[in-house]
Amino acid sequence: MWTWRWILVLAGIGALMLSSTMVKAQSLAESDIEKELHCLALNVYWEARSEPPEGQMAVAAVTLNRMLSDKFPDSICEVVTQGGQERNKCQFSWWCDGKKDDPTDAEAWETARVVAWLSLLKGSYDPTRGALYYHADYVKPSWSRSMRRTTRIGKHIYYLPRPRQLSVQFMPVKPGGKPLM
């Protein structure tokens, strides 16, 4: 699974990118930052604990991309818990599966915490290319057909909404440019 070497590699990536962003997190109190980090780590843990390092960073990136998008809530915890706890209504399946949300694998939990911390300090590194959505590769949700695939990392496929198509209507015209209607 994870080795300390991978964690050090991730730490190195984070250290190189420290200069760039904590974007919305900059104005939060320390206790709020801890809460946000905890929510992000839980999401990484439950959504991607068996994924390679880049896959875990990708899940964290989607969570942060949503926080930065005007289509989603403004905090990590609100993004993670969006949709409430009603089964199949939440954004992340672990949140509304009816099971306890306490991590059970200490090593994977520590790794998820490191990934969450590095992701907040990541600068512009986003292995998903800005994705706002993803799903496991063994399912094909109907919503994915209306999305633009950005990449595949580990067992997840990442997406962005397709750009809106401009609807151009042509009006028949007479010679000289006057509309027939």
Tab-separated table of N, CA and C in Angstrom:
chain	number	residue	atom	x	y	z
A	1	MET	N	0.844	-1.184	0.000
A	1	MET	CA	0.000	0.000	0.000
A	1	MET	C	0.887	1.245	0.000
A	2	TRP	N	0.730	2.093	0.956
A	2	TRP	CA	1.517	3.319	1.041
A	2	TRP	C	2.822	3.053	1.769
A	3	THR	N	3.854	3.704	1.314
A	3	THR	CA	5.109	3.658	2.044
A	3	THR	C	5.447	5.084	2.426
A	4	TRP	N	6.330	5.203	3.364
A	4	TRP	CA	6.745	6.551	3.753
A	4	TRP	C	7.416	7.264	2.595
A	5	ARG	N	7.991	6.497	1.676
A	5	ARG	CA	8.609	7.123	0.508
A	5	ARG	C	7.572	7.903	-0.289
A	6	TRP	N	6.381	7.300	-0.496
A	6	TRP	CA	5.318	8.000	-1.228
A	6	TRP	C	4.860	9.238	-0.474
A	7	ILE	N	4.759	9.125	0.824
A	7	ILE	CA	4.337	10.278	1.619
A	7	ILE	C	5.370	11.390	1.508
A	8	LEU	N	6.649	11.028	1.523
A	8	LEU	CA	7.694	12.040	1.358
A	8	LEU	C	7.663	12.657	-0.035
A	9	VAL	N	7.359	11.853	-1.051
A	9	VAL	CA	7.220	12.393	-2.407
A	9	VAL	C	6.093	13.422	-2.432
A	10	LEU	N	4.960	13.063	-1.844
A	10	LEU	CA	3.839	14.008	-1.790
A	10	LEU	C	4.208	15.251	-0.991
A	11	ALA	N	4.927	15.077	0.096
A	11	ALA	CA	5.356	16.218	0.898
A	11	ALA	C	6.268	17.124	0.081
A	12	GLY	N	7.141	16.523	-0.718
A	12	GLY	CA	8.012	17.309	-1.586
A	12	GLY	C	7.230	18.107	-2.609
A	13	ILE	N	6.234	17.481	-3.207
A	13	ILE	CA	5.376	18.188	-4.164
A	13	ILE	C	4.693	19.361	-3.470
A	14	GLY	N	4.160	19.101	-2.292
A	14	GLY	CA	3.482	20.162	-1.548
A	14	GLY	C	4.424	21.294	-1.190
A	15	ALA	N	5.644	20.966	-0.770
A	15	ALA	CA	6.603	21.999	-0.400
A	15	ALA	C	6.978	22.862	-1.596
A	16	LEU	N	7.110	22.247	-2.769
A	16	LEU	CA	7.438	23.015	-3.965
A	16	LEU	C	6.323	23.974	-4.356
A	17	MET	N	5.100	23.623	-4.005
A	17	MET	CA	3.955	24.417	-4.434
A	17	MET	C	3.361	25.263	-3.320
A	18	LEU	N	4.024	25.324	-2.200
A	18	LEU	CA	3.501	26.037	-1.043
A	18	LEU	C	3.138	27.480	-1.326
A	19	SER	N	3.842	28.122	-2.245
A	19	SER	CA	3.673	29.541	-2.454
A	19	SER	C	2.319	29.946	-2.994
A	20	SER	N	1.578	29.039	-3.584
A	20	SER	CA	0.393	29.463	-4.309
A	20	SER	C	-0.922	29.547	-3.604
A	21	THR	N	-1.475	28.685	-2.874
A	21	THR	CA	-2.881	28.909	-2.554
A	21	THR	C	-3.386	28.208	-1.324
A	22	MET	N	-4.227	28.884	-0.664
A	22	MET	CA	-5.135	28.286	0.297
A	22	MET	C	-6.455	28.981	0.058
A	23	VAL	N	-6.504	29.670	-1.044
A	23	VAL	CA	-7.632	30.414	-1.566
A	23	VAL	C	-8.651	30.801	-0.502
A	24	LYS	N	-9.769	30.114	-0.441
A	24	LYS	CA	-10.818	30.488	0.500
A	24	LYS	C	-10.433	30.160	1.932
A	25	ALA	N	-9.504	29.256	2.129
A	25	ALA	CA	-9.126	28.852	3.482
A	25	ALA	C	-8.302	29.916	4.194
A	26	GLN	N	-7.734	30.895	3.467
A	26	GLN	CA	-6.869	31.886	4.077
A	26	GLN	C	-7.574	32.686	5.167
A	27	SER	N	-8.847	32.955	5.002
A	27	SER	CA	-9.552	33.800	5.958
A	27	SER	C	-10.179	33.008	7.107
A	28	LEU	N	-9.995	31.723	7.145
A	28	LEU	CA	-10.602	30.904	8.191
A	28	LEU	C	-9.782	30.929	9.477
A	29	ALA	N	-10.469	30.808	10.592
A	29	ALA	CA	-9.793	30.663	11.876
A	29	ALA	C	-9.113	29.299	11.910
A	30	GLU	N	-8.122	29.146	12.798
A	30	GLU	CA	-7.379	27.887	12.868
A	30	GLU	C	-8.297	26.692	13.124
A	31	SER	N	-9.293	26.850	14.008
A	31	SER	CA	-10.205	25.735	14.288
A	31	SER	C	-11.031	25.381	13.055
A	32	ASP	N	-11.386	26.397	12.260
A	32	ASP	CA	-12.131	26.139	11.027
A	32	ASP	C	-11.260	25.411	10.007
A	33	ILE	N	-9.991	25.786	9.936
A	33	ILE	CA	-9.076	25.113	9.010
A	33	ILE	C	-8.944	23.646	9.403
A	34	GLU	N	-8.824	23.374	10.702
A	34	GLU	CA	-8.744	21.984	11.167
A	34	GLU	C	-9.999	21.209	10.779
A	35	LYS	N	-11.154	21.842	10.927
A	35	LYS	CA	-12.418	21.187	10.566
A	35	LYS	C	-12.460	20.907	9.062
A	36	GLU	N	-12.044	21.879	8.256
A	36	GLU	CA	-12.037	21.707	6.807
A	36	GLU	C	-11.054	20.610	6.390
A	37	LEU	N	-9.876	20.603	7.004
A	37	LEU	CA	-8.891	19.547	6.731
A	37	LEU	C	-9.448	18.175	7.099
A	38	HIS	N	-10.158	18.104	8.209
A	38	HIS	CA	-10.748	16.838	8.644
A	38	HIS	C	-11.778	16.354	7.619
A	39	CYS	N	-12.632	17.257	7.149
A	39	CYS	CA	-13.638	16.880	6.141
A	39	CYS	C	-12.975	16.416	4.848
A	40	LEU	N	-11.929	17.133	4.427
A	40	LEU	CA	-11.226	16.749	3.200
A	40	LEU	C	-10.549	15.391	3.378
A	41	ALA	N	-9.919	15.185	4.522
A	41	ALA	CA	-9.258	13.900	4.788
A	41	ALA	C	-10.272	12.756	4.819
A	42	LEU	N	-11.435	12.981	5.428
A	42	LEU	CA	-12.475	11.945	5.428
A	42	LEU	C	-12.906	11.611	4.003
A	43	ASN	N	-13.049	12.632	3.174
A	43	ASN	CA	-13.473	12.381	1.797
A	43	ASN	C	-12.412	11.592	1.031
A	44	VAL	N	-11.154	11.974	1.198
A	44	VAL	CA	-10.061	11.236	0.554
A	44	VAL	C	-10.039	9.795	1.068
A	45	TYR	N	-10.153	9.628	2.367
A	45	TYR	CA	-10.105	8.294	2.973
A	45	TYR	C	-11.216	7.402	2.424
A	46	TRP	N	-12.451	7.858	2.499
A	46	TRP	CA	-13.575	6.999	2.123
A	46	TRP	C	-13.740	6.854	0.619
A	47	GLU	N	-13.340	7.844	-0.151
A	47	GLU	CA	-13.501	7.767	-1.601
A	47	GLU	C	-12.306	7.121	-2.300
A	48	ALA	N	-11.106	7.201	-1.696
A	48	ALA	CA	-9.921	6.811	-2.467
A	48	ALA	C	-8.804	6.168	-1.660
A	49	ARG	N	-9.086	5.626	-0.499
A	49	ARG	CA	-7.985	5.107	0.324
A	49	ARG	C	-7.218	3.972	-0.339
A	50	SER	N	-7.825	3.262	-1.273
A	50	SER	CA	-7.116	2.171	-1.950
A	50	SER	C	-6.487	2.627	-3.271
A	51	GLU	N	-6.603	3.910	-3.572
A	51	GLU	CA	-6.040	4.456	-4.812
A	51	GLU	C	-4.557	4.791	-4.630
A	52	PRO	N	-3.819	4.909	-5.746
A	52	PRO	CA	-2.428	5.367	-5.656
A	52	PRO	C	-2.398	6.834	-5.212
A	53	PRO	N	-1.220	7.354	-4.860
A	53	PRO	CA	-1.133	8.741	-4.380
A	53	PRO	C	-1.815	9.753	-5.302
A	54	GLU	N	-1.574	9.642	-6.600
A	54	GLU	CA	-2.186	10.601	-7.523
A	54	GLU	C	-3.709	10.487	-7.512
A	55	GLY	N	-4.232	9.286	-7.322
A	55	GLY	CA	-5.678	9.098	-7.243
A	55	GLY	C	-6.270	9.745	-6.007
A	56	GLN	N	-5.554	9.684	-4.907
A	56	GLN	CA	-6.027	10.342	-3.691
A	56	GLN	C	-5.958	11.859	-3.839
A	57	MET	N	-4.878	12.349	-4.459
A	57	MET	CA	-4.776	13.789	-4.716
A	57	MET	C	-5.891	14.236	-5.660
A	58	ALA	N	-6.263	13.380	-6.604
A	58	ALA	CA	-7.316	13.723	-7.564
A	58	ALA	C	-8.667	13.887	-6.875
A	59	VAL	N	-8.997	13.001	-5.957
A	59	VAL	CA	-10.262	13.125	-5.221
A	59	VAL	C	-10.251	14.408	-4.391
A	60	ALA	N	-9.132	14.704	-3.765
A	60	ALA	CA	-9.022	15.959	-3.011
A	60	ALA	C	-9.174	17.157	-3.944
A	61	ALA	N	-8.579	17.075	-5.139
A	61	ALA	CA	-8.669	18.180	-6.098
A	61	ALA	C	-10.110	18.435	-6.516
A	62	VAL	N	-10.878	17.379	-6.779
A	62	VAL	CA	-12.288	17.557	-7.152
A	62	VAL	C	-13.041	18.243	-6.015
A	63	THR	N	-12.779	17.830	-4.793
A	63	THR	CA	-13.444	18.444	-3.642
A	63	THR	C	-13.125	19.935	-3.582
A	64	LEU	N	-11.856	20.285	-3.769
A	64	LEU	CA	-11.454	21.693	-3.734
A	64	LEU	C	-11.971	22.451	-4.957
A	65	ASN	N	-11.972	21.809	-6.127
A	65	ASN	CA	-12.515	22.459	-7.322
A	65	ASN	C	-13.980	22.817	-7.116
A	66	ARG	N	-14.704	21.929	-6.467
A	66	ARG	CA	-16.116	22.217	-6.181
A	66	ARG	C	-16.242	23.398	-5.226
A	67	MET	N	-15.404	23.432	-4.210
A	67	MET	CA	-15.463	24.541	-3.260
A	67	MET	C	-15.219	25.875	-3.972
A	68	LEU	N	-14.352	25.867	-4.971
A	68	LEU	CA	-14.019	27.092	-5.695
A	68	LEU	C	-15.023	27.431	-6.790
A	69	SER	N	-15.890	26.496	-7.132
A	69	SER	CA	-16.888	26.704	-8.181
A	69	SER	C	-18.115	27.410	-7.612
A	70	ASP	N	-18.720	28.268	-8.425
A	70	ASP	CA	-19.947	28.930	-7.966
A	70	ASP	C	-21.158	28.002	-8.020
A	71	LYS	N	-20.987	26.789	-8.517
A	71	LYS	CA	-22.079	25.811	-8.590
A	71	LYS	C	-22.193	24.941	-7.326
A	72	PHE	N	-21.254	25.106	-6.406
A	72	PHE	CA	-21.202	24.278	-5.202
A	72	PHE	C	-21.021	25.163	-3.970
A	73	PRO	N	-21.194	24.588	-2.782
A	73	PRO	CA	-21.009	25.369	-1.546
A	73	PRO	C	-19.591	25.931	-1.410
A	74	ASP	N	-19.440	26.874	-0.479
A	74	ASP	CA	-18.190	27.614	-0.318
A	74	ASP	C	-17.206	27.034	0.688
A	75	SER	N	-17.507	25.905	1.289
A	75	SER	CA	-16.551	25.312	2.226
A	75	SER	C	-16.385	23.827	1.897
A	76	ILE	N	-15.263	23.286	2.304
A	76	ILE	CA	-14.992	21.873	2.044
A	76	ILE	C	-16.040	20.998	2.719
A	77	CYS	N	-16.323	21.280	3.980
A	77	CYS	CA	-17.298	20.444	4.704
A	77	CYS	C	-18.676	20.514	4.060
A	78	GLU	N	-19.079	21.689	3.583
A	78	GLU	CA	-20.379	21.805	2.914
A	78	GLU	C	-20.387	21.061	1.584
A	79	VAL	N	-19.266	21.081	0.871
A	79	VAL	CA	-19.162	20.323	-0.382
A	79	VAL	C	-19.294	18.826	-0.090
A	80	VAL	N	-18.559	18.356	0.902
A	80	VAL	CA	-18.549	16.929	1.233
A	80	VAL	C	-19.924	16.446	1.688
A	81	THR	N	-20.637	17.265	2.436
A	81	THR	CA	-21.928	16.841	2.992
A	81	THR	C	-23.123	17.317	2.164
A	82	GLN	N	-22.874	17.906	1.013
A	82	GLN	CA	-23.961	18.427	0.185
A	82	GLN	C	-24.962	17.322	-0.166
A	83	GLY	N	-26.231	17.640	-0.053
A	83	GLY	CA	-27.279	16.680	-0.377
A	83	GLY	C	-27.834	15.967	0.834
A	84	GLY	N	-27.253	16.223	2.001
A	84	GLY	CA	-27.760	15.603	3.217
A	84	GLY	C	-27.376	14.144	3.336
A	85	GLN	N	-28.045	13.452	4.228
A	85	GLN	CA	-27.693	12.059	4.483
A	85	GLN	C	-28.700	11.073	3.911
A	86	GLU	N	-29.628	11.558	3.092
A	86	GLU	CA	-30.586	10.648	2.463
A	86	GLU	C	-29.875	9.839	1.386
A	87	ARG	N	-30.023	8.531	1.458
A	87	ARG	CA	-29.317	7.631	0.545
A	87	ARG	C	-29.517	8.035	-0.914
A	88	ASN	N	-28.432	8.043	-1.668
A	88	ASN	CA	-28.395	8.377	-3.093
A	88	ASN	C	-28.741	9.831	-3.397
A	89	LYS	N	-28.752	10.679	-2.397
A	89	LYS	CA	-29.002	12.104	-2.621
A	89	LYS	C	-27.746	12.934	-2.367
A	90	CYS	N	-26.754	12.325	-1.747
A	90	CYS	CA	-25.542	13.059	-1.411
A	90	CYS	C	-24.558	13.026	-2.586
A	91	GLN	N	-23.566	13.902	-2.531
A	91	GLN	CA	-22.570	13.997	-3.591
A	91	GLN	C	-21.518	12.888	-3.513
A	92	PHE	N	-21.182	12.472	-2.307
A	92	PHE	CA	-20.176	11.435	-2.096
A	92	PHE	C	-20.848	10.287	-1.352
A	93	SER	N	-20.829	9.111	-1.943
A	93	SER	CA	-21.645	7.994	-1.454
A	93	SER	C	-21.360	7.592	-0.012
A	94	TRP	N	-20.147	7.732	0.459
A	94	TRP	CA	-19.834	7.325	1.828
A	94	TRP	C	-20.595	8.174	2.842
A	95	TRP	N	-20.926	9.396	2.484
A	95	TRP	CA	-21.575	10.309	3.417
A	95	TRP	C	-23.003	9.865	3.752
A	96	CYS	N	-23.683	9.244	2.794
A	96	CYS	CA	-25.088	8.882	3.031
A	96	CYS	C	-25.319	7.375	2.924
A	97	ASP	N	-24.301	6.591	3.267
A	97	ASP	CA	-24.458	5.136	3.163
A	97	ASP	C	-25.014	4.498	4.434
A	98	GLY	N	-25.261	5.304	5.460
A	98	GLY	CA	-25.829	4.786	6.699
A	98	GLY	C	-24.824	4.126	7.630
A	99	LYS	N	-23.552	4.123	7.246
A	99	LYS	CA	-22.514	3.499	8.073
A	99	LYS	C	-21.782	4.565	8.884
A	100	LYS	N	-21.039	4.125	9.894
A	100	LYS	CA	-20.213	5.045	10.671
A	100	LYS	C	-19.133	5.624	9.764
A	101	ASP	N	-18.774	6.880	10.016
A	101	ASP	CA	-17.787	7.552	9.176
A	101	ASP	C	-16.411	7.639	9.819
A	102	ASP	N	-16.215	6.947	10.925
A	102	ASP	CA	-14.915	6.954	11.583
A	102	ASP	C	-13.960	6.035	10.828
A	103	PRO	N	-12.769	6.545	10.462
A	103	PRO	CA	-11.790	5.703	9.772
A	103	PRO	C	-11.408	4.490	10.617
A	104	THR	N	-11.206	3.368	9.952
A	104	THR	CA	-10.874	2.124	10.649
A	104	THR	C	-9.444	1.660	10.391
A	105	ASP	N	-8.795	2.203	9.377
A	105	ASP	CA	-7.431	1.820	9.021
A	105	ASP	C	-6.514	3.001	9.357
A	106	ALA	N	-5.742	2.874	10.437
A	106	ALA	CA	-4.925	3.982	10.940
A	106	ALA	C	-3.916	4.481	9.909
A	107	GLU	N	-3.271	3.581	9.202
A	107	GLU	CA	-2.264	3.994	8.219
A	107	GLU	C	-2.914	4.739	7.052
A	108	ALA	N	-4.018	4.216	6.548
A	108	ALA	CA	-4.722	4.882	5.447
A	108	ALA	C	-5.283	6.230	5.893
A	109	TRP	N	-5.723	6.323	7.140
A	109	TRP	CA	-6.236	7.590	7.663
A	109	TRP	C	-5.122	8.625	7.745
A	110	GLU	N	-3.951	8.221	8.221
A	110	GLU	CA	-2.823	9.155	8.293
A	110	GLU	C	-2.430	9.628	6.895
A	111	THR	N	-2.430	8.724	5.948
A	111	THR	CA	-2.124	9.094	4.564
A	111	THR	C	-3.160	10.080	4.034
A	112	ALA	N	-4.435	9.827	4.284
A	112	ALA	CA	-5.497	10.736	3.830
A	112	ALA	C	-5.326	12.118	4.446
A	113	ARG	N	-4.898	12.174	5.695
A	113	ARG	CA	-4.661	13.471	6.348
A	113	ARG	C	-3.501	14.210	5.686
A	114	VAL	N	-2.442	13.489	5.342
A	114	VAL	CA	-1.304	14.111	4.650
A	114	VAL	C	-1.743	14.611	3.272
A	115	VAL	N	-2.483	13.791	2.548
A	115	VAL	CA	-2.978	14.186	1.221
A	115	VAL	C	-3.865	15.422	1.337
A	116	ALA	N	-4.740	15.464	2.325
A	116	ALA	CA	-5.621	16.627	2.518
A	116	ALA	C	-4.798	17.878	2.786
A	117	TRP	N	-3.835	17.763	3.657
A	117	TRP	CA	-2.987	18.903	3.989
A	117	TRP	C	-2.225	19.389	2.756
A	118	LEU	N	-1.606	18.457	2.038
A	118	LEU	CA	-0.860	18.833	0.838
A	118	LEU	C	-1.772	19.423	-0.230
A	119	SER	N	-2.975	18.921	-0.326
A	119	SER	CA	-3.905	19.412	-1.341
A	119	SER	C	-4.292	20.861	-1.096
A	120	LEU	N	-4.435	21.235	0.157
A	120	LEU	CA	-4.741	22.635	0.453
A	120	LEU	C	-3.569	23.538	0.120
A	121	LEU	N	-2.375	22.989	0.137
A	121	LEU	CA	-1.173	23.772	-0.138
A	121	LEU	C	-0.645	23.543	-1.546
A	122	LYS	N	-1.419	22.891	-2.372
A	122	LYS	CA	-0.944	22.357	-3.637
A	122	LYS	C	-0.637	23.378	-4.711
A	123	GLY	N	-1.029	24.606	-4.572
A	123	GLY	CA	-0.809	25.540	-5.658
A	123	GLY	C	-1.687	25.180	-6.828
A	124	SER	N	-1.121	25.148	-7.996
A	124	SER	CA	-1.922	24.909	-9.196
A	124	SER	C	-1.942	23.441	-9.619
A	125	TYR	N	-1.360	22.545	-8.847
A	125	TYR	CA	-1.325	21.133	-9.222
A	125	TYR	C	-2.704	20.518	-9.092
A	126	ASP	N	-3.228	20.059	-10.209
A	126	ASP	CA	-4.534	19.400	-10.222
A	126	ASP	C	-4.475	18.290	-11.257
A	127	PRO	N	-4.302	17.046	-10.819
A	127	PRO	CA	-4.188	15.949	-11.783
A	127	PRO	C	-5.471	15.694	-12.571
A	128	THR	N	-6.595	16.302	-12.144
A	128	THR	CA	-7.878	16.069	-12.822
A	128	THR	C	-8.165	17.074	-13.929
A	129	ARG	N	-7.300	18.061	-14.073
A	129	ARG	CA	-7.498	19.129	-15.065
A	129	ARG	C	-8.791	19.901	-14.811
A	130	GLY	N	-9.040	20.196	-13.548
A	130	GLY	CA	-10.184	21.024	-13.192
A	130	GLY	C	-11.495	20.301	-13.000
A	131	ALA	N	-11.479	18.984	-12.955
A	131	ALA	CA	-12.727	18.208	-12.882
A	131	ALA	C	-13.572	18.582	-11.665
A	132	LEU	N	-14.879	18.534	-11.869
A	132	LEU	CA	-15.846	18.758	-10.795
A	132	LEU	C	-16.594	17.481	-10.431
A	133	TYR	N	-16.454	16.463	-11.260
A	133	TYR	CA	-17.201	15.218	-11.060
A	133	TYR	C	-16.294	14.024	-11.343
A	134	TYR	N	-16.625	12.896	-10.751
A	134	TYR	CA	-15.939	11.645	-11.062
A	134	TYR	C	-16.828	10.486	-10.655
A	135	HIS	N	-16.477	9.329	-11.152
A	135	HIS	CA	-17.142	8.097	-10.725
A	135	HIS	C	-16.155	6.953	-10.857
A	136	ALA	N	-16.461	5.863	-10.187
A	136	ALA	CA	-15.628	4.663	-10.276
A	136	ALA	C	-15.761	4.070	-11.674
A	137	ASP	N	-14.710	3.407	-12.125
A	137	ASP	CA	-14.708	2.878	-13.497
A	137	ASP	C	-15.629	1.682	-13.700
A	138	TYR	N	-16.170	1.126	-12.644
A	138	TYR	CA	-17.057	-0.032	-12.796
A	138	TYR	C	-18.532	0.362	-12.874
A	139	VAL	N	-18.825	1.665	-12.887
A	139	VAL	CA	-20.202	2.132	-13.076
A	139	VAL	C	-20.241	3.093	-14.262
A	140	LYS	N	-21.409	3.299	-14.824
A	140	LYS	CA	-21.585	4.241	-15.933
A	140	LYS	C	-22.838	5.071	-15.646
A	141	PRO	N	-22.705	6.094	-14.799
A	141	PRO	CA	-23.881	6.887	-14.460
A	141	PRO	C	-24.410	7.663	-15.669
A	142	SER	N	-25.716	7.855	-15.706
A	142	SER	CA	-26.339	8.530	-16.849
A	142	SER	C	-25.816	9.953	-17.014
A	143	TRP	N	-25.475	10.623	-15.921
A	143	TRP	CA	-25.008	12.001	-16.018
A	143	TRP	C	-23.679	12.120	-16.760
A	144	SER	N	-22.902	11.048	-16.808
A	144	SER	CA	-21.575	11.131	-17.436
A	144	SER	C	-21.655	11.375	-18.942
A	145	ARG	N	-22.767	10.999	-19.559
A	145	ARG	CA	-22.908	11.211	-21.009
A	145	ARG	C	-22.959	12.691	-21.379
A	146	SER	N	-23.391	13.519	-20.447
A	146	SER	CA	-23.490	14.949	-20.737
A	146	SER	C	-22.232	15.706	-20.315
A	147	MET	N	-21.208	14.987	-19.888
A	147	MET	CA	-19.976	15.608	-19.400
A	147	MET	C	-18.817	15.391	-20.369
A	148	ARG	N	-17.778	16.207	-20.177
A	148	ARG	CA	-16.539	16.050	-20.937
A	148	ARG	C	-15.519	15.376	-20.024
A	149	ARG	N	-15.027	14.236	-20.455
A	149	ARG	CA	-14.044	13.484	-19.670
A	149	ARG	C	-12.713	14.224	-19.690
A	150	THR	N	-12.105	14.394	-18.510
A	150	THR	CA	-10.809	15.067	-18.455
A	150	THR	C	-9.658	14.080	-18.322
A	151	THR	N	-9.860	13.011	-17.549
A	151	THR	CA	-8.786	12.036	-17.367
A	151	THR	C	-9.309	10.821	-16.602
A	152	ARG	N	-8.466	9.835	-16.537
A	152	ARG	CA	-8.722	8.657	-15.705
A	152	ARG	C	-7.492	8.470	-14.831
A	153	ILE	N	-7.715	8.326	-13.534
A	153	ILE	CA	-6.622	8.115	-12.592
A	153	ILE	C	-7.047	6.980	-11.674
A	154	GLY	N	-6.249	5.939	-11.633
A	154	GLY	CA	-6.621	4.787	-10.819
A	154	GLY	C	-7.952	4.230	-11.290
A	155	LYS	N	-8.869	4.041	-10.362
A	155	LYS	CA	-10.177	3.469	-10.699
A	155	LYS	C	-11.264	4.527	-10.852
A	156	HIS	N	-10.873	5.793	-11.003
A	156	HIS	CA	-11.856	6.866	-11.151
A	156	HIS	C	-11.703	7.559	-12.504
A	157	ILE	N	-12.834	7.971	-13.057
A	157	ILE	CA	-12.878	8.735	-14.305
A	157	ILE	C	-13.407	10.119	-13.947
A	158	TYR	N	-12.728	11.158	-14.427
A	158	TYR	CA	-13.000	12.543	-14.027
A	158	TYR	C	-13.624	13.331	-15.174
A	159	TYR	N	-14.509	14.283	-14.800
A	159	TYR	CA	-15.291	15.023	-15.794
A	159	TYR	C	-15.454	16.495	-15.431
A	160	LEU	N	-15.711	17.261	-16.486
A	160	LEU	CA	-16.172	18.645	-16.395
A	160	LEU	C	-17.470	18.746	-17.181
A	161	PRO	N	-18.327	19.706	-16.831
A	161	PRO	CA	-19.503	19.915	-17.684
A	161	PRO	C	-19.047	20.332	-19.080
A	162	ARG	N	-19.785	19.924	-20.085
A	162	ARG	CA	-19.478	20.371	-21.448
A	162	ARG	C	-19.795	21.858	-21.550
A	163	PRO	N	-19.008	22.585	-22.344
A	163	PRO	CA	-19.350	23.998	-22.553
A	163	PRO	C	-20.726	24.086	-23.201
A	164	ARG	N	-21.460	25.099	-22.826
A	164	ARG	CA	-22.787	25.276	-23.422
A	164	ARG	C	-22.648	25.535	-24.912
A	165	GLN	N	-23.524	24.886	-25.659
A	165	GLN	CA	-23.543	25.081	-27.104
A	165	GLN	C	-24.342	26.341	-27.405
A	166	LEU	N	-23.812	27.175	-28.261
A	166	LEU	CA	-24.569	28.343	-28.691
A	166	LEU	C	-25.607	27.893	-29.696
A	167	SER	N	-26.803	28.333	-29.498
A	167	SER	CA	-27.875	27.992	-30.422
A	167	SER	C	-27.972	29.104	-31.455
A	168	VAL	N	-27.653	28.775	-32.673
A	168	VAL	CA	-27.718	29.765	-33.746
A	168	VAL	C	-28.923	29.433	-34.605
A	169	GLN	N	-29.802	30.407	-34.729
A	169	GLN	CA	-30.981	30.201	-35.560
A	169	GLN	C	-30.822	31.034	-36.820
A	170	PHE	N	-31.044	30.383	-37.930
A	170	PHE	CA	-30.959	31.092	-39.197
A	170	PHE	C	-32.354	31.497	-39.629
A	171	MET	N	-32.473	32.729	-40.045
A	171	MET	CA	-33.749	33.233	-40.510
A	171	MET	C	-33.648	33.401	-42.020
A	172	PRO	N	-34.608	32.844	-42.766
A	172	PRO	CA	-34.558	33.016	-44.214
A	172	PRO	C	-34.650	34.499	-44.578
A	173	VAL	N	-33.846	34.891	-45.527
A	173	VAL	CA	-33.854	36.301	-45.945
A	173	VAL	C	-34.057	36.417	-47.445
A	174	LYS	N	-34.647	37.539	-47.830
A	174	LYS	CA	-34.801	37.866	-49.250
A	174	LYS	C	-33.469	38.395	-49.752
A	175	PRO	N	-33.275	38.345	-51.048
A	175	PRO	CA	-32.087	39.022	-51.576
A	175	PRO	C	-32.121	40.473	-51.115
A	176	GLY	N	-31.039	40.962	-50.657
A	176	GLY	CA	-30.983	42.312	-50.125
A	176	GLY	C	-30.955	42.317	-48.600
A	177	GLY	N	-31.140	41.138	-47.989
A	177	GLY	CA	-30.964	41.024	-46.550
A	177	GLY	C	-32.198	41.208	-45.698
A	178	LYS	N	-33.405	41.370	-46.276
A	178	LYS	CA	-34.612	41.551	-45.468
A	178	LYS	C	-35.199	40.194	-45.102
A	179	PRO	N	-35.610	40.012	-43.822
A	179	PRO	CA	-36.189	38.729	-43.408
A	179	PRO	C	-37.481	38.418	-44.146
A	180	LEU	N	-37.704	37.120	-44.437
A	180	LEU	CA	-38.946	36.684	-45.077
A	180	LEU	C	-40.098	36.692	-44.083
A	181	MET	N	-39.815	36.595	-42.808
A	181	MET	CA	-40.884	36.505	-41.802
A	181	MET	C	-41.094	37.805	-41.100
